[in-house]
PDB file of C-alpha atoms in Angstrom:
ATOM      1  CA  UNK G 710      49.642 -23.584 -13.879  1.00 64.00           C
ATOM      2  CA  UNK G 711      48.286 -26.455 -11.562  1.00 81.00           C
ATOM      3  CA  UNK G 712      45.577 -25.366  -9.011  1.00 89.00           C
ATOM      4  CA  UNK G 713      46.313 -25.805  -5.486  1.00 92.00           C
ATOM      5  CA  UNK G 714      43.218 -27.988  -4.314  1.00 95.00           C
ATOM      6  CA  UNK G 715      41.950 -28.119  -0.762  1.00 94.00           C
ATOM      7  CA  UNK G 716      39.771 -31.154  -0.112  1.00 95.00           C
ATOM      8  CA  UNK G 717      37.071 -30.653   2.623  1.00 96.00           C
ATOM      9  CA  UNK G 718      35.478 -33.439   4.306  1.00 92.00           C
ATOM     10  CA  UNK G 719      32.145 -31.662   4.645  1.00 91.00           C
ATOM     11  CA  UNK G 720      30.562 -28.536   3.057  1.00 90.00           C
ATOM     12  CA  UNK G 721      31.476 -25.406   4.926  1.00 92.00           C
ATOM     13  CA  UNK G 722      29.137 -23.872   7.434  1.00 89.00           C
ATOM     14  CA  UNK G 723      27.619 -20.477   6.319  1.00 89.00           C
ATOM     15  CA  UNK G 724      27.047 -18.268   9.251  1.00 88.00           C
ATOM     16  CA  UNK G 725      30.946 -17.682   9.793  1.00 89.00           C
ATOM     17  CA  UNK G 726      31.427 -17.038   6.168  1.00 91.00           C
ATOM     18  CA  UNK G 727      28.593 -14.393   5.988  1.00 88.00           C
ATOM     19  CA  UNK G 728      30.323 -12.779   9.109  1.00 88.00           C
ATOM     20  CA  UNK G 729      33.781 -12.649   7.216  1.00 90.00           C
ATOM     21  CA  UNK G 730      32.009 -11.308   3.960  1.00 88.00           C
ATOM     22  CA  UNK G 731      30.333  -8.390   6.003  1.00 86.00           C
ATOM     23  CA  UNK G 732      33.630  -7.335   7.742  1.00 84.00           C
ATOM     24  CA  UNK G 733      35.885  -7.152   4.574  1.00 85.00           C
ATOM     25  CA  UNK G 734      35.377  -4.108   2.532  1.00 83.00           C
ATOM     26  CA  UNK G 735      38.685  -3.529   0.620  1.00 90.00           C
ATOM     27  CA  UNK G 736      40.734  -4.714  -2.367  1.00 92.00           C
ATOM     28  CA  UNK G 737      43.879  -6.372  -1.371  1.00 92.00           C
ATOM     29  CA  UNK G 738      45.332  -7.467  -4.712  1.00 91.00           C
ATOM     30  CA  UNK G 739      45.116  -7.386  -8.494  1.00 91.00           C
ATOM     31  CA  UNK G 740      45.581 -11.062  -9.134  1.00 94.00           C
ATOM     32  CA  UNK G 741      43.381 -14.200  -8.620  1.00 96.00           C
ATOM     33  CA  UNK G 742      44.674 -16.860  -6.311  1.00 95.00           C
ATOM     34  CA  UNK G 743      45.597 -20.209  -7.791  1.00 95.00           C
ATOM     35  CA  UNK G 744      43.483 -22.093  -5.390  1.00 95.00           C
ATOM     36  CA  UNK G 745      40.437 -24.350  -5.495  1.00 97.00           C
ATOM     37  CA  UNK G 746      38.189 -26.329  -2.937  1.00 98.00           C
ATOM     38  CA  UNK G 747      36.547 -29.510  -3.359  1.00 97.00           C
ATOM     39  CA  UNK G 748      34.131 -31.636  -1.405  1.00 96.00           C
ATOM     40  CA  UNK G 749      31.830 -34.710  -1.425  1.00 96.00           C
ATOM     41  CA  UNK G 750      28.179 -34.092  -1.479  1.00 96.00           C
ATOM     42  CA  UNK G 751      25.039 -35.926  -1.598  1.00 95.00           C
ATOM     43  CA  UNK G 752      21.606 -34.603  -2.557  1.00 96.00           C
ATOM     44  CA  UNK G 753      19.048 -34.635   0.306  1.00 96.00           C
ATOM     45  CA  UNK G 754      15.514 -35.388  -1.339  1.00 96.00           C
ATOM     46  CA  UNK G 755      13.653 -33.025   1.025  1.00 97.00           C
ATOM     47  CA  UNK G 756      15.947 -30.207   0.029  1.00 97.00           C
ATOM     48  CA  UNK G 757      15.636 -30.779  -3.579  1.00 97.00           C
ATOM     49  CA  UNK G 758      11.981 -31.031  -3.018  1.00 97.00           C
ATOM     50  CA  UNK G 759      11.960 -27.554  -1.348  1.00 97.00           C
ATOM     51  CA  UNK G 760      14.094 -26.115  -4.284  1.00 98.00           C
ATOM     52  CA  UNK G 761      11.766 -27.624  -6.890  1.00 97.00           C
ATOM     53  CA  UNK G 762       8.947 -25.930  -4.956  1.00 97.00           C
ATOM     54  CA  UNK G 763      10.562 -22.496  -4.671  1.00 97.00           C
ATOM     55  CA  UNK G 764      11.451 -22.346  -8.515  1.00 97.00           C
ATOM     56  CA  UNK G 765       8.267 -24.086  -9.642  1.00 97.00           C
ATOM     57  CA  UNK G 766      10.138 -27.050 -11.229  1.00 97.00           C
ATOM     58  CA  UNK G 767       8.236 -30.283 -11.842  1.00 95.00           C
ATOM     59  CA  UNK G 768       9.147 -33.690 -10.261  1.00 94.00           C
ATOM     60  CA  UNK G 769      11.628 -35.591 -12.524  1.00 92.00           C
ATOM     61  CA  UNK G 770      14.214 -38.418 -12.093  1.00 92.00           C
ATOM     62  CA  UNK G 771      16.938 -35.732 -12.979  1.00 95.00           C
ATOM     63  CA  UNK G 772      18.322 -32.695 -11.005  1.00 97.00           C
ATOM     64  CA  UNK G 773      17.150 -29.318 -12.205  1.00 97.00           C
ATOM     65  CA  UNK G 774      20.146 -27.978 -14.360  1.00 97.00           C
ATOM     66  CA  UNK G 775      20.777 -24.902 -12.200  1.00 98.00           C
ATOM     67  CA  UNK G 776      20.657 -27.068  -8.909  1.00 98.00           C
ATOM     68  CA  UNK G 777      24.387 -27.914  -8.724  1.00 97.00           C
ATOM     69  CA  UNK G 778      24.891 -24.269  -8.058  1.00 97.00           C
ATOM     70  CA  UNK G 779      23.063 -24.480  -4.797  1.00 97.00           C
ATOM     71  CA  UNK G 780      24.969 -27.661  -3.844  1.00 96.00           C
ATOM     72  CA  UNK G 781      28.035 -25.593  -4.301  1.00 97.00           C
ATOM     73  CA  UNK G 782      27.078 -22.292  -2.486  1.00 96.00           C
ATOM     74  CA  UNK G 783      29.097 -23.189   0.739  1.00 95.00           C
ATOM     75  CA  UNK G 784      32.207 -23.779  -1.175  1.00 97.00           C
ATOM     76  CA  UNK G 785      31.809 -20.730  -3.351  1.00 97.00           C
ATOM     77  CA  UNK G 786      31.385 -18.568  -0.317  1.00 95.00           C
ATOM     78  CA  UNK G 787      34.485 -20.028   1.442  1.00 96.00           C
ATOM     79  CA  UNK G 788      36.720 -19.452  -1.656  1.00 97.00           C
ATOM     80  CA  UNK G 789      35.241 -15.955  -2.254  1.00 96.00           C
ATOM     81  CA  UNK G 790      35.875 -15.047   1.514  1.00 95.00           C
ATOM     82  CA  UNK G 791      39.305 -16.573   1.730  1.00 95.00           C
ATOM     83  CA  UNK G 792      42.212 -14.315   2.707  1.00 93.00           C
ATOM     84  CA  UNK G 793      43.932 -14.996  -0.482  1.00 94.00           C
ATOM     85  CA  UNK G 794      40.807 -14.023  -2.759  1.00 96.00           C
ATOM     86  CA  UNK G 795      41.570 -10.274  -3.393  1.00 95.00           C
ATOM     87  CA  UNK G 796      38.007  -8.699  -3.682  1.00 95.00           C
ATOM     88  CA  UNK G 797      35.396  -7.960  -1.106  1.00 93.00           C
ATOM     89  CA  UNK G 798      32.333 -10.288  -1.631  1.00 91.00           C
ATOM     90  CA  UNK G 799      29.839  -7.475  -0.854  1.00 86.00           C
ATOM     91  CA  UNK G 800      29.439  -5.385  -4.008  1.00 86.00           C
ATOM     92  CA  UNK G 801      30.418  -8.086  -6.493  1.00 92.00           C
ATOM     93  CA  UNK G 802      27.710  -8.354  -9.351  1.00 94.00           C
ATOM     94  CA  UNK G 803      26.841 -11.582 -11.174  1.00 96.00           C
ATOM     95  CA  UNK G 804      26.765 -10.579 -14.780  1.00 97.00           C
ATOM     96  CA  UNK G 805      26.349 -13.790 -16.908  1.00 97.00           C
ATOM     97  CA  UNK G 806      26.040 -17.417 -16.070  1.00 98.00           C
ATOM     98  CA  UNK G 807      26.796 -20.515 -18.395  1.00 98.00           C
ATOM     99  CA  UNK G 808      25.906 -24.248 -17.476  1.00 98.00           C
ATOM    100  CA  UNK G 809      27.018 -26.957 -19.490  1.00 98.00           C
ATOM    101  CA  UNK G 810      25.144 -30.200 -18.982  1.00 97.00           C
ATOM    102  CA  UNK G 811      27.321 -32.958 -20.354  1.00 97.00           C
ATOM    103  CA  UNK G 812      25.436 -36.024 -19.223  1.00 96.00           C
ATOM    104  CA  UNK G 813      22.066 -36.622 -17.660  1.00 95.00           C
ATOM    105  CA  UNK G 814      22.096 -35.383 -14.179  1.00 95.00           C
ATOM    106  CA  UNK G 815      20.516 -38.614 -12.556  1.00 90.00           C
ATOM    107  CA  UNK G 816      20.619 -39.818  -9.054  1.00 88.00           C
ATOM    108  CA  UNK G 817      21.419 -38.199  -5.753  1.00 88.00           C
ATOM    109  CA  UNK G 818      25.163 -38.782  -5.590  1.00 87.00           C
ATOM    110  CA  UNK G 819      27.658 -39.288  -4.142  1.00 94.00           C
ATOM    111  CA  UNK G 820      29.228 -36.362  -6.254  1.00 96.00           C
ATOM    112  CA  UNK G 821      32.355 -34.310  -5.988  1.00 97.00           C
ATOM    113  CA  UNK G 822      31.713 -30.535  -6.199  1.00 97.00           C
ATOM    114  CA  UNK G 823      34.581 -28.230  -6.998  1.00 98.00           C
ATOM    115  CA  UNK G 824      35.056 -24.431  -7.399  1.00 98.00           C
ATOM    116  CA  UNK G 825      37.915 -22.137  -8.593  1.00 98.00           C
ATOM    117  CA  UNK G 826      38.301 -18.599  -9.996  1.00 97.00           C
ATOM    118  CA  UNK G 827      40.068 -17.773 -13.024  1.00 96.00           C
ATOM    119  CA  UNK G 828      40.117 -15.443 -16.280  1.00 95.00           C
ATOM    120  CA  UNK G 829      40.669 -12.002 -14.679  1.00 95.00           C
ATOM    121  CA  UNK G 830      39.629  -9.345 -17.462  1.00 94.00           C
ATOM    122  CA  UNK G 831      39.407  -5.687 -17.838  1.00 93.00           C
ATOM    123  CA  UNK G 832      35.523  -4.521 -18.124  1.00 93.00           C
ATOM    124  CA  UNK G 833      34.229  -1.107 -18.782  1.00 91.00           C
ATOM    125  CA  UNK G 834      32.915  -0.885 -15.251  1.00 92.00           C
ATOM    126  CA  UNK G 835      35.770  -2.543 -13.404  1.00 92.00           C
ATOM    127  CA  UNK G 836      37.065  -5.951 -13.735  1.00 94.00           C
ATOM    128  CA  UNK G 837      35.626  -9.535 -14.448  1.00 96.00           C
ATOM    129  CA  UNK G 838      36.390 -13.006 -13.502  1.00 97.00           C
ATOM    130  CA  UNK G 839      35.036 -16.229 -13.778  1.00 97.00           C
ATOM    131  CA  UNK G 840      33.846 -18.483 -10.801  1.00 98.00           C
ATOM    132  CA  UNK G 841      34.015 -22.071 -12.364  1.00 98.00           C
ATOM    133  CA  UNK G 842      32.013 -24.740 -10.484  1.00 98.00           C
ATOM    134  CA  UNK G 843      32.233 -28.456 -11.537  1.00 98.00           C
ATOM    135  CA  UNK G 844      30.032 -31.450 -10.520  1.00 98.00           C
ATOM    136  CA  UNK G 845      31.409 -35.067 -11.172  1.00 97.00           C
ATOM    137  CA  UNK G 846      30.444 -38.442 -10.328  1.00 95.00           C
ATOM    138  CA  UNK G 847      32.426 -41.827 -10.439  1.00 92.00           C
ATOM    139  CA  UNK G 848      32.634 -41.403 -14.322  1.00 93.00           C
ATOM    140  CA  UNK G 849      33.981 -37.858 -14.440  1.00 95.00           C
ATOM    141  CA  UNK G 850      32.496 -34.618 -15.262  1.00 97.00           C
ATOM    142  CA  UNK G 851      28.715 -34.257 -15.235  1.00 97.00           C
ATOM    143  CA  UNK G 852      28.051 -30.363 -15.065  1.00 98.00           C
ATOM    144  CA  UNK G 853      30.012 -27.370 -15.256  1.00 98.00           C
ATOM    145  CA  UNK G 854      28.906 -23.732 -14.236  1.00 98.00           C
ATOM    146  CA  UNK G 855      30.919 -20.522 -15.119  1.00 98.00           C
ATOM    147  CA  UNK G 856      29.644 -17.447 -13.350  1.00 98.00           C
ATOM    148  CA  UNK G 857      31.019 -14.318 -14.737  1.00 97.00           C
ATOM    149  CA  UNK G 858      31.435 -11.676 -11.940  1.00 97.00           C
ATOM    150  CA  UNK G 859      31.991  -8.135 -12.116  1.00 96.00           C
ATOM    151  CA  UNK G 860      34.371  -6.289  -9.467  1.00 94.00           C
ATOM    152  CA  UNK G 861      33.736  -2.457  -9.585  1.00 90.00           C
ATOM    153  CA  UNK G 862      36.517  -1.607  -7.073  1.00 88.00           C
ATOM    154  CA  UNK G 863      39.319  -2.753  -9.356  1.00 89.00           C
ATOM    155  CA  UNK G 864      40.379  -1.124 -12.645  1.00 87.00           C
ATOM    156  CA  UNK G 865      42.559  -3.070 -14.958  1.00 87.00           C
ATOM    157  CA  UNK G 866      44.418  -1.641 -18.097  1.00 82.00           C
ATOM    158  CA  UNK G 867      43.390  -2.989 -21.494  1.00 79.00           C
ATOM    159  CA  UNK G 868      40.182  -3.498 -23.506  1.00 76.00           C
ATOM    160  CA  UNK G 869      37.235  -5.510 -22.424  1.00 76.00           C
ATOM    161  CA  UNK G 870      37.043  -8.616 -24.526  1.00 76.00           C
ATOM    162  CA  UNK G 871      34.409  -8.305 -27.353  1.00 74.00           C
ATOM    163  CA  UNK G 872      31.346 -10.473 -26.795  1.00 75.00           C
ATOM    164  CA  UNK G 873      30.119 -12.683 -29.626  1.00 75.00           C
ATOM    165  CA  UNK G 874      26.360 -12.101 -30.259  1.00 78.00           C
ATOM    166  CA  UNK G 875      24.239 -14.434 -32.129  1.00 81.00           C
ATOM    167  CA  UNK G 876      21.538 -13.103 -34.916  1.00 86.00           C
ATOM    168  CA  UNK G 877      18.528 -12.610 -33.092  1.00 90.00           C
ATOM    169  CA  UNK G 878      15.620 -15.065 -33.441  1.00 92.00           C
ATOM    170  CA  UNK G 879      12.089 -14.525 -33.391  1.00 95.00           C
ATOM    171  CA  UNK G 880      10.559 -14.827 -29.720  1.00 97.00           C
ATOM    172  CA  UNK G 881       7.193 -15.415 -28.842  1.00 97.00           C
ATOM    173  CA  UNK G 882       5.442 -15.695 -25.468  1.00 97.00           C
ATOM    174  CA  UNK G 883       5.785 -18.865 -23.558  1.00 97.00           C
ATOM    175  CA  UNK G 884       5.089 -18.279 -19.908  1.00 98.00           C
ATOM    176  CA  UNK G 885       4.417 -15.755 -17.150  1.00 97.00           C
ATOM    177  CA  UNK G 886       4.482 -15.600 -13.357  1.00 97.00           C
ATOM    178  CA  UNK G 887       4.380 -13.537 -10.330  1.00 97.00           C
ATOM    179  CA  UNK G 888       7.295 -12.901  -8.168  1.00 97.00           C
ATOM    180  CA  UNK G 889       5.928 -11.973  -4.728  1.00 97.00           C
ATOM    181  CA  UNK G 890       7.712  -9.778  -2.336  1.00 96.00           C
ATOM    182  CA  UNK G 891       9.044 -12.771  -0.410  1.00 96.00           C
ATOM    183  CA  UNK G 892      10.499 -14.465  -3.223  1.00 97.00           C
ATOM    184  CA  UNK G 893      14.186 -13.705  -2.202  1.00 97.00           C
ATOM    185  CA  UNK G 894      13.558 -14.775   1.439  1.00 97.00           C
ATOM    186  CA  UNK G 895      12.003 -18.057   0.228  1.00 97.00           C
ATOM    187  CA  UNK G 896      14.855 -18.729  -2.109  1.00 97.00           C
ATOM    188  CA  UNK G 897      17.479 -17.671   0.346  1.00 96.00           C
ATOM    189  CA  UNK G 898      16.073 -20.589   2.718  1.00 95.00           C
ATOM    190  CA  UNK G 899      16.631 -23.147   0.321  1.00 96.00           C
ATOM    191  CA  UNK G 900      19.921 -21.852  -1.498  1.00 95.00           C
ATOM    192  CA  UNK G 901      21.400 -20.575   1.730  1.00 93.00           C
ATOM    193  CA  UNK G 902      22.177 -17.151  -0.196  1.00 93.00           C
ATOM    194  CA  UNK G 903      21.116 -14.488   2.191  1.00 92.00           C
ATOM    195  CA  UNK G 904      22.744 -11.499   0.327  1.00 91.00           C
ATOM    196  CA  UNK G 905      20.680  -8.556   1.856  1.00 91.00           C
ATOM    197  CA  UNK G 906      19.829  -7.184  -1.258  1.00 93.00           C
ATOM    198  CA  UNK G 907      17.311 -10.165  -1.805  1.00 95.00           C
ATOM    199  CA  UNK G 908      15.557 -10.258   1.355  1.00 94.00           C
ATOM    200  CA  UNK G 909      13.749  -6.911   2.252  1.00 95.00           C
ATOM    201  CA  UNK G 910      13.341  -3.567   0.865  1.00 95.00           C
ATOM    202  CA  UNK G 911      14.930  -1.981   3.732  1.00 95.00           C
ATOM    203  CA  UNK G 912      18.181  -4.104   3.624  1.00 94.00           C
ATOM    204  CA  UNK G 913      17.999  -3.728  -0.261  1.00 93.00           C
ATOM    205  CA  UNK G 914      18.066   0.115   0.041  1.00 94.00           C
ATOM    206  CA  UNK G 915      21.275   0.065   1.886  1.00 90.00           C
ATOM    207  CA  UNK G 916      22.826  -1.050  -1.401  1.00 87.00           C
ATOM    208  CA  UNK G 917      21.179   1.475  -3.619  1.00 89.00           C
ATOM    209  CA  UNK G 918      17.980  -0.674  -4.661  1.00 93.00           C
ATOM    210  CA  UNK G 919      14.547   0.701  -4.210  1.00 95.00           C
ATOM    211  CA  UNK G 920      13.112  -2.758  -3.305  1.00 96.00           C
ATOM    212  CA  UNK G 921      14.541  -6.077  -2.762  1.00 96.00           C
ATOM    213  CA  UNK G 922      15.446  -8.113  -5.959  1.00 96.00           C
ATOM    214  CA  UNK G 923      15.102 -11.643  -7.058  1.00 97.00           C
ATOM    215  CA  UNK G 924      18.229 -13.850  -7.296  1.00 97.00           C
ATOM    216  CA  UNK G 925      19.587 -14.190 -10.747  1.00 96.00           C
ATOM    217  CA  UNK G 926      19.847 -17.892 -10.402  1.00 97.00           C
ATOM    218  CA  UNK G 927      16.199 -18.045  -9.362  1.00 98.00           C
ATOM    219  CA  UNK G 928      15.280 -16.269 -12.341  1.00 98.00           C
ATOM    220  CA  UNK G 929      17.345 -18.549 -14.483  1.00 98.00           C
ATOM    221  CA  UNK G 930      16.052 -21.718 -12.814  1.00 98.00           C
ATOM    222  CA  UNK G 931      12.247 -20.606 -12.931  1.00 98.00           C
ATOM    223  CA  UNK G 932      12.968 -19.814 -16.708  1.00 98.00           C
ATOM    224  CA  UNK G 933      14.556 -23.174 -17.458  1.00 98.00           C
ATOM    225  CA  UNK G 934      11.635 -24.959 -15.766  1.00 97.00           C
ATOM    226  CA  UNK G 935       9.214 -23.338 -18.278  1.00 97.00           C
ATOM    227  CA  UNK G 936      11.759 -24.314 -21.141  1.00 97.00           C
ATOM    228  CA  UNK G 937      12.059 -27.859 -20.152  1.00 94.00           C
ATOM    229  CA  UNK G 938      10.422 -29.051 -23.474  1.00 93.00           C
ATOM    230  CA  UNK G 939      12.887 -27.105 -25.388  1.00 94.00           C
ATOM    231  CA  UNK G 940      15.905 -28.624 -23.919  1.00 94.00           C
ATOM    232  CA  UNK G 941      17.316 -32.147 -24.122  1.00 92.00           C
ATOM    233  CA  UNK G 942      18.265 -34.119 -20.973  1.00 91.00           C
ATOM    234  CA  UNK G 943      22.184 -33.500 -21.602  1.00 95.00           C
ATOM    235  CA  UNK G 944      24.602 -32.404 -24.078  1.00 96.00           C
ATOM    236  CA  UNK G 945      23.664 -28.974 -24.223  1.00 97.00           C
ATOM    237  CA  UNK G 946      24.985 -25.398 -23.079  1.00 97.00           C
ATOM    238  CA  UNK G 947      22.637 -22.656 -21.517  1.00 98.00           C
ATOM    239  CA  UNK G 948      24.017 -18.961 -21.226  1.00 97.00           C
ATOM    240  CA  UNK G 949      22.305 -16.061 -19.624  1.00 98.00           C
ATOM    241  CA  UNK G 950      23.060 -12.341 -19.193  1.00 97.00           C
ATOM    242  CA  UNK G 951      21.496 -10.694 -16.371  1.00 98.00           C
ATOM    243  CA  UNK G 952      20.184  -7.236 -17.274  1.00 97.00           C
ATOM    244  CA  UNK G 953      17.868  -5.162 -15.223  1.00 96.00           C
ATOM    245  CA  UNK G 954      17.396  -6.256 -11.788  1.00 96.00           C
ATOM    246  CA  UNK G 955      13.900  -8.014 -10.855  1.00 97.00           C
ATOM    247  CA  UNK G 956      12.511  -5.763  -8.251  1.00 97.00           C
ATOM    248  CA  UNK G 957      10.011  -7.556  -5.989  1.00 97.00           C
ATOM    249  CA  UNK G 958       7.151  -7.813  -5.835  1.00 97.00           C
ATOM    250  CA  UNK G 959       6.441  -7.913  -9.592  1.00 97.00           C
ATOM    251  CA  UNK G 960       5.167  -9.862 -12.683  1.00 97.00           C
ATOM    252  CA  UNK G 961       7.443 -11.484 -15.342  1.00 98.00           C
ATOM    253  CA  UNK G 962       7.118 -12.972 -18.797  1.00 98.00           C
ATOM    254  CA  UNK G 963       9.289 -15.358 -20.812  1.00 98.00           C
ATOM    255  CA  UNK G 964       9.530 -15.235 -24.345  1.00 98.00           C
ATOM    256  CA  UNK G 965      11.494 -17.937 -26.379  1.00 98.00           C
ATOM    257  CA  UNK G 966      12.194 -19.055 -29.958  1.00 97.00           C
ATOM    258  CA  UNK G 967      10.676 -22.238 -31.311  1.00 95.00           C
ATOM    259  CA  UNK G 968      12.133 -25.708 -29.846  1.00 93.00           C
ATOM    260  CA  UNK G 969      15.285 -26.809 -31.653  1.00 91.00           C
ATOM    261  CA  UNK G 970      18.787 -27.458 -31.241  1.00 92.00           C
ATOM    262  CA  UNK G 971      19.601 -23.753 -30.842  1.00 94.00           C
ATOM    263  CA  UNK G 972      17.405 -21.255 -29.410  1.00 96.00           C
ATOM    264  CA  UNK G 973      17.004 -17.974 -27.547  1.00 97.00           C
ATOM    265  CA  UNK G 974      14.872 -16.663 -24.769  1.00 98.00           C
ATOM    266  CA  UNK G 975      14.196 -13.483 -22.651  1.00 98.00           C
ATOM    267  CA  UNK G 976      12.772 -12.622 -19.400  1.00 98.00           C
ATOM    268  CA  UNK G 977      10.723  -9.309 -19.671  1.00 98.00           C
ATOM    269  CA  UNK G 978       9.233  -7.359 -16.785  1.00 97.00           C
ATOM    270  CA  UNK G 979       6.472  -4.642 -16.390  1.00 93.00           C
ATOM    271  CA  UNK G 980       6.948  -1.808 -18.776  1.00 92.00           C
ATOM    272  CA  UNK G 981       9.007  -4.180 -21.119  1.00 95.00           C
ATOM    273  CA  UNK G 982      11.885  -3.972 -18.794  1.00 97.00           C
ATOM    274  CA  UNK G 983      14.619  -6.443 -19.962  1.00 98.00           C
ATOM    275  CA  UNK G 984      15.728  -8.544 -17.031  1.00 98.00           C
ATOM    276  CA  UNK G 985      17.476 -11.686 -18.478  1.00 98.00           C
ATOM    277  CA  UNK G 986      18.599 -12.830 -22.180  1.00 97.00           C
ATOM    278  CA  UNK G 987      19.781 -16.367 -22.851  1.00 97.00           C
ATOM    279  CA  UNK G 988      20.519 -18.858 -25.476  1.00 97.00           C
ATOM    280  CA  UNK G 989      20.756 -22.596 -25.598  1.00 97.00           C
ATOM    281  CA  UNK G 990      22.934 -24.649 -28.077  1.00 96.00           C
ATOM    282  CA  UNK G 991      24.361 -28.095 -28.468  1.00 96.00           C
ATOM    283  CA  UNK G 992      27.511 -28.944 -26.367  1.00 92.00           C
ATOM    284  CA  UNK G 993      30.762 -28.848 -28.057  1.00 83.00           C
ATOM    285  CA  UNK G 994      33.451 -30.618 -26.011  1.00 60.00           C
TER     286      UNK G 994
END
C-alpha cells in the first residue's frame, strides 16, 4: 500500500510536540497509520561540531553515521505524536537500531529526510514496530535507519518473530570512557531529545529509573566513533540491541572483534553489566 506523504517546508518546532506527547496517555488503536513525513534539511556546521564534541567524534569530511537520526528528530516527534499514530509516545522503548550507509555521507546538503512507521509485530512484552528514517540527496538514497520500538501498552496475538543470531566472535577491549551525570542533558541540547528519563535523577525516578540514563543513540554514536577504523566509509550495516540502561554517572568499556568485513562489539558497564550488543557487516541491497 502506498504511503500518504506529507511534505513540510521546514523541520517541525519541538516545544509543541513535547506538550502533545506529555498529554497523551492512552492507546487509541491497533494498527499503524499509512502516513509519512518528508522535509528538506541542510546541516549547520556549528550544530555538527557540537554533536561531534558531545559524542567524542573526530572531525571528518563525512557526517557521523548516527547523525541523520538527529536531523530527523523533529519529523520523528511529529509523526509519533500525530493523532493518527495510536500509541502514546511516553513509555515507548527503543529496543534495537539498525543503520544502512549506502554511500559516503559527504557534504552538508541539501538533503531530503523522511520518516514512516511500519511492521507492527507481537512481542513477549507487548508489541513492536519500526520507525524508518531515510536520508536522500539528488542521486537517491544515502542512508537508512530502522529504530525497533516496543509499546508495552498493546498486546497482539501470535508469536514474536524469531531473531537470527550470529555465532559469537572473540571480543577484546578497544576503548573505555566516563559517562558523567550531565551526559543526557548535554546530548539533549544537541539532539533535541528532552525525554525526562535522560535529564535528571529526579525526573528519571518518575519513570522507574533510579538515576538518569544515557540516550541509546549517544551510546551507539560514541561506540561507532571508537570503531571508526573498523568500518568503511560506506556500504555497510550496523545493528545494535539495547540491553541494560546506562545509569549516569558511570564508566563503560567497549569490546570489539578484529577489524574485518564482519564484526561484533559490546558495550559493558560496571560489574560487567551488558548495555549494548552490536554487529557490522557489508551492505546487501
